[in-house]
Amino acid sequence: MKVTRLRLTLVEVPQVHPVAPYKSRLRTSSATRSAIVEVETDEGLTGCGEFNVNFIEGFSARRLEQQASDWLPGKDPQNLAWFHTHCPFPANLKSGVEMAFWDLAGQAAGLSVAMLLGGMVRTQVEVAACMGVQSYADAGKLATYFLEEGFTTLKAKAGLEIRQDLEMVCGVRDAVGSRLKLRLDPNQAYSREQSAELARQLEPFDLEYLEQPLPEQPLADARWLRSQSRTPIALNESVVGPASVLEILREEAADFLLPDTHIAGGIQPCVTIGRIAEAGGLPCIMHCGHDLGPKTAAMLHIAAACPAYSLANDTTYYGLEDDIITERFAIQAGKMNVPTGPGLGVRIDPEKLARYRVDC
């Protein structure tokens, strides 16, 4: 099987309640932008992939499509090892093409991606609801809503100021008590000393973890932070690939890891991260970049195949107005079923792809 053509389509899908407007310390948005990759082959199969392009300055779908189209034709999409060794693309484009390659390999073999990865340790994947920065009152209302929807875990954006972070956490705990596991993500907002102060003040609220409150480097700061408080520390921006996980393990810099396909370079690197983390005793959580159907499917296959992804994985899927696949995923009692069809188990809807397309 050989690649004959690649198409890259930028789409923008509106977000709705309870996600929109999604406020972090960096920006507020009410839509998600993703690049959808479609790879055609000489055997009549088409594989799909996705990578996030939210808030990337100067992003050009046409430029990346041309770059991929210059290199990909004639390549074997089933030879993932060769692809990862030789692919010259930036990590985000590489991840989208690699996802489409896994989809094609699964279709050709008649197996799901999870089965190609060695089989499933779980057929359902728990997911965590994610909310933007909220006031005390709104945090309580949203926490109550998510609990009633069946979620067991809530992740909240933070990082504008420590006082506001604590008020939001109080709003959640006062509304639902400990019935929701709670995570807080300041997106590298704080210095070493501020991070330690926040972590100590969060101790009474029994967080599952505090995610990347300080800059991604140096890891010695994250190691120091872990010694300053009983609040567990998770790293996301510091996790850029398998090699970074080895460094994090050596430094004893984290209690949890959050990789993402568009940062690590695809499904296979996230699986490798999971294997390394499993050996090192670190639980993993798949990070969400406001994902549509193909990337959500990839998350489910990775979590299904890797024991390390044992906790609720981030998602904002419930807050999409629509999706660009033919059949949307369902979330029931805070869980999603792992697709069992060949490849990713999802298919692009051409009409929806055209409806949400953005020229870039």
C-alpha positions as a LaTeX table, in Angstrom:
\begin{tabular}{lrrr}
\hline
Residue & $x$ (\AA) & $y$ (\AA) & $z$ (\AA) \\
\hline
Met1 & 0.00 & 0.00 & 0.00 \\
Lys2 & 1.34 & 3.44 & $-0.99$ \\
Val3 & 0.23 & 7.00 & $-0.27$ \\
Thr4 & $-1.14$ & 8.77 & $-3.34$ \\
Arg5 & $-2.52$ & 12.00 & $-1.90$ \\
Leu6 & $-2.91$ & 14.04 & 1.29 \\
Arg7 & $-5.61$ & 16.61 & 2.05 \\
Leu8 & $-5.43$ & 18.97 & 5.02 \\
Thr9 & $-8.55$ & 20.90 & 6.03 \\
Leu10 & $-8.70$ & 23.49 & 8.78 \\
Val11 & $-12.02$ & 23.47 & 10.63 \\
Glu12 & $-13.50$ & 25.59 & 13.39 \\
Val13 & $-16.33$ & 24.08 & 15.44 \\
Pro14 & $-18.22$ & 26.26 & 17.95 \\
Gln15 & $-18.28$ & 25.28 & 21.60 \\
Val16 & $-21.43$ & 25.45 & 23.69 \\
His17 & $-22.40$ & 25.23 & 27.36 \\
Pro18 & $-20.93$ & 23.99 & 29.64 \\
Val19 & $-17.55$ & 24.62 & 27.96 \\
Ala20 & $-18.03$ & 28.01 & 26.28 \\
Pro21 & $-16.70$ & 30.52 & 26.98 \\
Tyr22 & $-13.55$ & 28.63 & 27.97 \\
Lys23 & $-11.25$ & 30.96 & 29.91 \\
Ser24 & $-7.65$ & 30.26 & 30.83 \\
Arg25 & $-5.02$ & 32.67 & 32.08 \\
Leu26 & $-3.88$ & 33.03 & 28.45 \\
Arg27 & $-7.13$ & 33.64 & 26.56 \\
Thr28 & $-10.88$ & 33.08 & 26.32 \\
Ser29 & $-12.43$ & 31.17 & 23.42 \\
Ser30 & $-15.74$ & 29.67 & 22.32 \\
Ala31 & $-14.57$ & 27.50 & 19.43 \\
Thr32 & $-12.00$ & 24.85 & 18.68 \\
Arg33 & $-9.76$ & 24.83 & 15.62 \\
Ser34 & $-8.28$ & 21.59 & 14.33 \\
Ala35 & $-6.49$ & 20.48 & 11.20 \\
Ile36 & $-8.07$ & 17.36 & 9.69 \\
Val37 & $-5.71$ & 15.13 & 7.73 \\
Glu38 & $-6.95$ & 12.71 & 5.07 \\
Val39 & $-4.44$ & 10.34 & 3.46 \\
Glu40 & $-5.46$ & 8.44 & 0.32 \\
Thr41 & $-3.75$ & 5.28 & $-0.93$ \\
Asp42 & $-3.43$ & 3.26 & $-4.11$ \\
Glu43 & $-5.60$ & 0.53 & $-2.57$ \\
Gly44 & $-8.61$ & 2.83 & $-2.28$ \\
Leu45 & $-8.37$ & 3.30 & 1.49 \\
Thr46 & $-8.45$ & 6.73 & 3.15 \\
Gly47 & $-7.14$ & 7.31 & 6.66 \\
Cys48 & $-7.94$ & 10.31 & 8.85 \\
Gly49 & $-6.04$ & 12.17 & 11.53 \\
Glu50 & $-6.24$ & 15.43 & 13.48 \\
Phe51 & $-3.99$ & 17.89 & 15.25 \\
Asn52 & $-4.84$ & 20.99 & 17.25 \\
Val53 & $-4.06$ & 24.43 & 15.87 \\
Asn54 & $-5.86$ & 26.57 & 18.44 \\
Phe55 & $-4.18$ & 29.97 & 18.81 \\
Ile56 & $-1.15$ & 29.16 & 16.61 \\
Glu57 & 0.04 & 32.44 & 15.12 \\
Gly58 & 0.60 & 32.42 & 11.36 \\
Phe59 & $-0.78$ & 28.92 & 10.86 \\
Ser60 & $-1.21$ & 28.00 & 7.18 \\
Ala61 & $-3.03$ & 24.81 & 6.26 \\
Arg62 & $-2.00$ & 25.26 & 2.63 \\
Arg63 & 1.69 & 25.51 & 3.48 \\
Leu64 & 1.64 & 22.38 & 5.65 \\
Glu65 & $-0.43$ & 20.52 & 3.06 \\
Gln66 & 2.17 & 21.34 & 0.43 \\
Gln67 & 5.02 & 20.28 & 2.71 \\
Ala68 & 3.32 & 16.94 & 3.37 \\
Ser69 & 2.35 & 16.46 & $-0.28$ \\
Asp70 & 5.94 & 16.96 & $-1.39$ \\
Trp71 & 7.23 & 14.15 & 0.84 \\
Leu72 & 4.45 & 11.61 & 1.43 \\
Pro73 & 3.49 & 10.15 & $-1.99$ \\
Gly74 & 4.84 & 6.64 & $-2.43$ \\
Lys75 & 5.41 & 6.07 & 1.28 \\
Asp76 & 4.01 & 2.93 & 2.95 \\
Pro77 & 1.54 & 4.02 & 5.69 \\
Gln78 & 1.85 & 0.62 & 7.37 \\
Asn79 & 5.56 & 1.10 & 8.09 \\
Leu80 & 5.21 & 3.29 & 11.15 \\
Ala81 & 8.75 & 2.57 & 12.35 \\
Trp82 & 10.24 & 3.96 & 9.12 \\
Phe83 & 7.93 & 6.97 & 9.28 \\
His84 & 8.99 & 7.91 & 12.81 \\
Thr85 & 12.66 & 7.50 & 11.91 \\
His86 & 12.60 & 9.63 & 8.75 \\
Cys87 & 9.61 & 12.00 & 8.88 \\
Pro88 & 10.80 & 15.64 & 8.56 \\
Phe89 & 7.53 & 17.28 & 9.65 \\
Pro90 & 6.98 & 19.45 & 12.75 \\
Ala91 & 5.42 & 17.53 & 15.64 \\
Asn92 & 1.84 & 18.69 & 15.08 \\
Leu93 & 1.71 & 17.83 & 11.37 \\
Lys94 & 3.62 & 14.62 & 12.02 \\
Ser95 & 1.04 & 13.61 & 14.63 \\
Gly96 & $-1.88$ & 14.15 & 12.25 \\
Val97 & $-0.27$ & 12.15 & 9.44 \\
Glu98 & 0.83 & 9.41 & 11.83 \\
Met99 & $-2.73$ & 9.15 & 13.16 \\
Ala100 & $-4.00$ & 8.70 & 9.59 \\
Phe101 & $-1.32$ & 6.03 & 9.02 \\
Trp102 & $-2.52$ & 4.08 & 12.07 \\
Asp103 & $-6.07$ & 4.41 & 10.74 \\
Leu104 & $-4.97$ & 3.00 & 7.38 \\
Ala105 & $-2.95$ & 0.18 & 8.94 \\
Gly106 & $-5.96$ & $-0.84$ & 11.00 \\
Gln107 & $-8.30$ & $-0.73$ & 8.01 \\
Ala108 & $-5.89$ & $-2.86$ & 5.96 \\
Ala109 & $-5.60$ & $-5.42$ & 8.75 \\
Gly110 & $-9.27$ & $-5.32$ & 9.75 \\
Leu111 & $-8.27$ & $-4.41$ & 13.33 \\
Ser112 & $-8.77$ & $-1.43$ & 15.60 \\
Val113 & $-5.77$ & 0.71 & 16.49 \\
Ala114 & $-5.94$ & $-0.55$ & 20.08 \\
Met115 & $-5.68$ & $-4.14$ & 18.84 \\
Leu116 & $-2.74$ & $-3.20$ & 16.62 \\
Leu117 & $-1.08$ & $-1.76$ & 19.71 \\
Gly118 & $-1.32$ & $-5.13$ & 21.43 \\
Gly119 & $-4.89$ & $-5.31$ & 22.67 \\
Met120 & $-7.11$ & $-3.58$ & 25.21 \\
Val121 & $-6.73$ & $-3.52$ & 28.96 \\
Arg122 & $-10.01$ & $-1.57$ & 29.14 \\
Thr123 & $-12.99$ & $-1.31$ & 26.78 \\
Gln124 & $-14.25$ & 1.93 & 28.35 \\
Val125 & $-12.16$ & 4.98 & 29.14 \\
Glu126 & $-13.05$ & 7.33 & 31.97 \\
Val127 & $-12.89$ & 11.01 & 31.08 \\
Ala128 & $-12.56$ & 14.17 & 33.17 \\
Ala129 & $-14.75$ & 17.19 & 32.57 \\
Cys130 & $-12.76$ & 20.38 & 31.97 \\
Met131 & $-13.89$ & 23.93 & 32.76 \\
Gly132 & $-12.35$ & 27.34 & 32.33 \\
Val133 & $-11.59$ & 29.84 & 35.08 \\
Gln134 & $-14.79$ & 30.47 & 37.06 \\
Ser135 & $-16.06$ & 32.54 & 39.96 \\
Tyr136 & $-16.86$ & 30.89 & 43.29 \\
Ala137 & $-20.57$ & 30.68 & 42.45 \\
Asp138 & $-20.19$ & 29.52 & 38.84 \\
Ala139 & $-17.59$ & 26.91 & 39.82 \\
Gly140 & $-20.10$ & 25.43 & 42.23 \\
Lys141 & $-22.87$ & 25.40 & 39.64 \\
Leu142 & $-20.71$ & 23.73 & 37.01 \\
Ala143 & $-19.35$ & 21.18 & 39.49 \\
Thr144 & $-22.91$ & 20.26 & 40.42 \\
Tyr145 & $-23.83$ & 19.95 & 36.74 \\
Phe146 & $-20.88$ & 17.68 & 35.96 \\
Leu147 & $-21.59$ & 15.50 & 38.97 \\
Glu148 & $-25.21$ & 15.11 & 37.89 \\
Glu149 & $-23.99$ & 14.19 & 34.38 \\
Gly150 & $-22.04$ & 11.29 & 35.85 \\
Phe151 & $-18.48$ & 12.61 & 35.77 \\
Thr152 & $-16.22$ & 11.65 & 38.66 \\
Thr153 & $-13.36$ & 14.06 & 37.90 \\
Leu154 & $-13.18$ & 17.80 & 37.18 \\
Lys155 & $-10.24$ & 19.81 & 35.87 \\
Ala156 & $-10.33$ & 23.59 & 36.23 \\
Lys157 & $-8.16$ & 26.16 & 34.51 \\
Ala158 & $-6.47$ & 28.64 & 36.85 \\
Gly159 & $-3.48$ & 30.96 & 37.09 \\
Leu160 & $-4.85$ & 34.52 & 37.08 \\
Glu161 & $-4.05$ & 34.94 & 40.77 \\
Ile162 & $-3.72$ & 32.63 & 43.75 \\
Arg163 & $-6.65$ & 34.15 & 45.64 \\
Gln164 & $-8.99$ & 33.57 & 42.71 \\
Asp165 & $-7.71$ & 30.01 & 42.27 \\
Leu166 & $-8.51$ & 29.22 & 45.89 \\
Glu167 & $-11.96$ & 30.81 & 45.68 \\
Met168 & $-12.78$ & 28.65 & 42.66 \\
Val169 & $-11.62$ & 25.50 & 44.44 \\
Cys170 & $-13.72$ & 26.49 & 47.45 \\
Gly171 & $-16.72$ & 26.91 & 45.14 \\
Val172 & $-16.31$ & 23.35 & 43.87 \\
Arg173 & $-15.77$ & 21.78 & 47.28 \\
Asp174 & $-18.61$ & 23.73 & 48.93 \\
Ala175 & $-20.99$ & 22.61 & 46.18 \\
Val176 & $-20.10$ & 18.93 & 45.77 \\
Gly177 & $-17.67$ & 18.12 & 48.57 \\
Ser178 & $-15.31$ & 15.28 & 47.72 \\
Arg179 & $-17.72$ & 13.61 & 45.29 \\
Leu180 & $-15.63$ & 14.96 & 42.40 \\
Lys181 & $-11.90$ & 14.46 & 42.12 \\
Leu182 & $-10.45$ & 17.88 & 41.43 \\
Arg183 & $-7.49$ & 18.99 & 39.32 \\
Leu184 & $-6.17$ & 22.54 & 38.89 \\
Asp185 & $-4.19$ & 23.78 & 35.87 \\
Pro186 & $-2.55$ & 27.24 & 36.07 \\
Asn187 & $-0.70$ & 26.79 & 32.74 \\
Gln188 & 2.79 & 27.72 & 34.05 \\
Ala189 & 1.49 & 30.92 & 35.63 \\
Tyr190 & 3.57 & 31.01 & 38.78 \\
Ser191 & 7.14 & 31.23 & 40.00 \\
Arg192 & 8.71 & 28.55 & 42.16 \\
Glu193 & 7.79 & 30.32 & 45.37 \\
Gln194 & 4.25 & 31.18 & 44.23 \\
Ser195 & 3.70 & 27.59 & 43.13 \\
Ala196 & 4.79 & 26.33 & 46.53 \\
Glu197 & 2.48 & 28.81 & 48.28 \\
Leu198 & $-0.47$ & 27.71 & 46.12 \\
Ala199 & 0.30 & 24.01 & 46.61 \\
Arg200 & 0.41 & 24.43 & 50.39 \\
Gln201 & $-2.84$ & 26.39 & 50.49 \\
Leu202 & $-4.51$ & 23.71 & 48.38 \\
Glu203 & $-3.65$ & 20.90 & 50.81 \\
Pro204 & $-6.97$ & 21.06 & 52.74 \\
Phe205 & $-8.91$ & 20.63 & 49.50 \\
Asp206 & $-7.39$ & 17.23 & 48.65 \\
Leu207 & $-6.68$ & 17.83 & 44.96 \\
Glu208 & $-5.91$ & 14.85 & 42.74 \\
Tyr209 & $-3.09$ & 17.03 & 41.42 \\
Leu210 & $-1.87$ & 20.54 & 40.62 \\
Glu211 & $-0.91$ & 20.62 & 36.93 \\
Gln212 & 2.15 & 22.51 & 35.71 \\
Pro213 & 1.91 & 25.61 & 37.92 \\
Leu214 & 5.48 & 26.63 & 37.01 \\
Pro215 & 7.50 & 26.82 & 33.77 \\
Glu216 & 8.33 & 23.58 & 31.97 \\
Gln217 & 12.05 & 23.95 & 32.69 \\
Pro218 & 14.12 & 23.48 & 34.76 \\
Leu219 & 12.77 & 20.20 & 36.09 \\
Ala220 & 14.73 & 20.78 & 39.29 \\
Asp221 & 12.09 & 23.38 & 40.17 \\
Ala222 & 9.31 & 20.81 & 39.84 \\
Arg223 & 11.30 & 18.37 & 41.97 \\
Trp224 & 11.76 & 21.10 & 44.61 \\
Leu225 & 8.04 & 21.93 & 44.47 \\
Arg226 & 7.12 & 18.33 & 45.24 \\
Ser227 & 9.12 & 18.60 & 48.47 \\
Gln228 & 7.26 & 21.71 & 49.61 \\
Ser229 & 3.71 & 20.37 & 49.88 \\
Arg230 & 1.51 & 17.30 & 50.10 \\
Thr231 & $-0.37$ & 18.41 & 46.97 \\
Pro232 & 0.61 & 16.06 & 44.09 \\
Ile233 & 2.24 & 17.68 & 41.05 \\
Ala234 & 1.45 & 16.79 & 37.43 \\
Leu235 & 3.47 & 17.89 & 34.40 \\
Asn236 & 2.02 & 18.62 & 30.96 \\
Glu237 & 4.07 & 21.24 & 29.10 \\
Ser238 & 7.25 & 19.51 & 30.33 \\
Val239 & 6.18 & 16.28 & 28.57 \\
Val240 & 7.30 & 16.71 & 24.95 \\
Gly241 & 8.21 & 13.13 & 24.07 \\
Pro242 & 9.57 & 9.86 & 25.46 \\
Ala243 & 13.02 & 11.30 & 26.17 \\
Ser244 & 11.50 & 14.02 & 28.34 \\
Val245 & 9.78 & 11.35 & 30.45 \\
Leu246 & 13.11 & 9.69 & 31.19 \\
Glu247 & 14.43 & 13.05 & 32.37 \\
Ile248 & 11.34 & 13.63 & 34.53 \\
Leu249 & 11.78 & 10.18 & 36.10 \\
Arg250 & 15.47 & 10.81 & 36.78 \\
Glu251 & 14.66 & 14.14 & 38.41 \\
Glu252 & 11.67 & 12.71 & 40.35 \\
Ala253 & 9.87 & 15.83 & 39.14 \\
Ala254 & 6.25 & 14.64 & 38.91 \\
Asp255 & 3.53 & 12.48 & 40.40 \\
Phe256 & 1.52 & 12.39 & 37.14 \\
Leu257 & 2.22 & 12.97 & 33.43 \\
Leu258 & $-0.03$ & 14.47 & 30.73 \\
Pro259 & 1.22 & 13.85 & 27.17 \\
Asp260 & $-0.60$ & 14.89 & 23.99 \\
Thr261 & $-0.35$ & 13.49 & 20.47 \\
His262 & 0.17 & 16.85 & 18.76 \\
Ile263 & 3.10 & 17.66 & 21.07 \\
Ala264 & 4.71 & 14.21 & 21.25 \\
Gly265 & 4.32 & 13.54 & 17.51 \\
Gly266 & 1.54 & 10.98 & 17.37 \\
Ile267 & $-0.01$ & 7.86 & 18.82 \\
Gln268 & 3.16 & 5.78 & 19.00 \\
Pro269 & 5.14 & 8.31 & 21.09 \\
Cys270 & 2.24 & 8.58 & 23.56 \\
Val271 & 2.17 & 4.79 & 23.83 \\
Thr272 & 5.93 & 4.79 & 24.43 \\
Ile273 & 5.48 & 7.46 & 27.08 \\
Gly274 & 2.86 & 5.25 & 28.71 \\
Arg275 & 5.18 & 2.22 & 28.71 \\
Ile276 & 8.06 & 4.21 & 30.23 \\
Ala277 & 5.76 & 5.77 & 32.83 \\
Glu278 & 4.30 & 2.38 & 33.70 \\
Ala279 & 7.79 & 1.02 & 34.35 \\
Gly280 & 8.57 & 4.07 & 36.48 \\
Gly281 & 5.33 & 3.90 & 38.45 \\
Leu282 & 3.88 & 7.18 & 37.14 \\
Pro283 & 0.20 & 7.33 & 36.11 \\
Cys284 & $-0.53$ & 9.08 & 32.80 \\
Ile285 & $-3.50$ & 11.16 & 31.67 \\
Met286 & $-4.06$ & 12.05 & 28.02 \\
His287 & $-4.18$ & 15.82 & 27.61 \\
Cys288 & $-6.99$ & 17.41 & 25.58 \\
Gly289 & $-6.54$ & 20.33 & 23.17 \\
His290 & $-10.30$ & 20.72 & 22.58 \\
Asp291 & $-10.29$ & 17.63 & 20.39 \\
Leu292 & $-12.70$ & 16.59 & 17.65 \\
Gly293 & $-13.58$ & 13.02 & 16.70 \\
Pro294 & $-10.35$ & 11.65 & 15.16 \\
Lys295 & $-8.10$ & 12.86 & 18.00 \\
Thr296 & $-10.65$ & 11.77 & 20.60 \\
Ala297 & $-10.62$ & 8.31 & 19.00 \\
Ala298 & $-6.81$ & 8.26 & 19.17 \\
Met299 & $-6.97$ & 9.14 & 22.87 \\
Leu300 & $-9.38$ & 6.26 & 23.49 \\
His301 & $-7.17$ & 3.74 & 21.67 \\
Ile302 & $-4.04$ & 4.86 & 23.53 \\
Ala303 & $-5.78$ & 4.70 & 26.91 \\
Ala304 & $-7.31$ & 1.33 & 26.05 \\
Ala305 & $-3.97$ & $-0.22$ & 25.13 \\
Cys306 & $-1.75$ & 1.20 & 27.90 \\
Pro307 & $-2.19$ & 0.33 & 31.59 \\
Ala308 & $-0.51$ & 3.62 & 32.62 \\
Tyr309 & $-3.50$ & 5.66 & 31.38 \\
Ser310 & $-5.58$ & 4.44 & 34.29 \\
Leu311 & $-7.12$ & 7.74 & 35.43 \\
Ala312 & $-9.78$ & 9.95 & 33.87 \\
Asn313 & $-8.41$ & 11.50 & 30.65 \\
Asp314 & $-9.10$ & 15.16 & 29.83 \\
Thr315 & $-11.91$ & 15.99 & 27.42 \\
Thr316 & $-14.09$ & 18.90 & 26.33 \\
Tyr317 & $-15.92$ & 16.77 & 23.79 \\
Tyr318 & $-19.27$ & 17.23 & 25.57 \\
Gly319 & $-18.99$ & 20.97 & 24.86 \\
Leu320 & $-18.87$ & 20.78 & 21.04 \\
Glu321 & $-21.75$ & 22.09 & 18.95 \\
Asp322 & $-21.05$ & 19.28 & 16.47 \\
Asp323 & $-18.27$ & 17.06 & 15.14 \\
Ile324 & $-16.86$ & 16.34 & 11.69 \\
Ile325 & $-17.28$ & 12.56 & 11.92 \\
Thr326 & $-20.35$ & 10.61 & 10.80 \\
Glu327 & $-21.30$ & 9.37 & 14.28 \\
Arg328 & $-20.49$ & 11.34 & 17.41 \\
Phe329 & $-19.08$ & 9.74 & 20.54 \\
Ala330 & $-21.35$ & 9.37 & 23.55 \\
Ile331 & $-20.27$ & 10.02 & 27.13 \\
Gln332 & $-22.21$ & 8.01 & 29.67 \\
Ala333 & $-21.53$ & 8.16 & 33.40 \\
Gly334 & $-18.23$ & 9.89 & 32.66 \\
Lys335 & $-16.99$ & 7.13 & 30.34 \\
Met336 & $-16.53$ & 6.64 & 26.60 \\
Asn337 & $-16.51$ & 3.36 & 24.73 \\
Val338 & $-13.35$ & 2.48 & 22.83 \\
Pro339 & $-14.12$ & 2.20 & 19.07 \\
Thr340 & $-13.91$ & $-1.39$ & 17.84 \\
Gly341 & $-14.11$ & $-0.80$ & 14.08 \\
Pro342 & $-11.04$ & $-1.03$ & 11.85 \\
Gly343 & $-8.42$ & 1.67 & 12.36 \\
Leu344 & $-9.54$ & 4.61 & 14.46 \\
Gly345 & $-13.13$ & 3.43 & 14.07 \\
Val346 & $-14.41$ & 6.84 & 12.91 \\
Arg347 & $-15.10$ & 8.29 & 9.46 \\
Ile348 & $-15.11$ & 11.88 & 8.23 \\
Asp349 & $-18.46$ & 13.37 & 7.18 \\
Pro350 & $-17.70$ & 15.38 & 3.99 \\
Glu351 & $-20.68$ & 17.69 & 4.47 \\
Lys352 & $-19.68$ & 18.59 & 8.02 \\
Leu353 & $-16.06$ & 19.01 & 6.98 \\
Ala354 & $-17.19$ & 21.52 & 4.36 \\
Arg355 & $-19.58$ & 23.26 & 6.78 \\
Tyr356 & $-16.89$ & 23.99 & 9.38 \\
Arg357 & $-14.01$ & 24.58 & 6.98 \\
Val358 & $-11.90$ & 27.71 & 7.44 \\
Asp359 & $-9.65$ & 29.00 & 4.66 \\
Cys360 & $-6.10$ & 29.43 & 5.87 \\
\hline
\end{tabular}
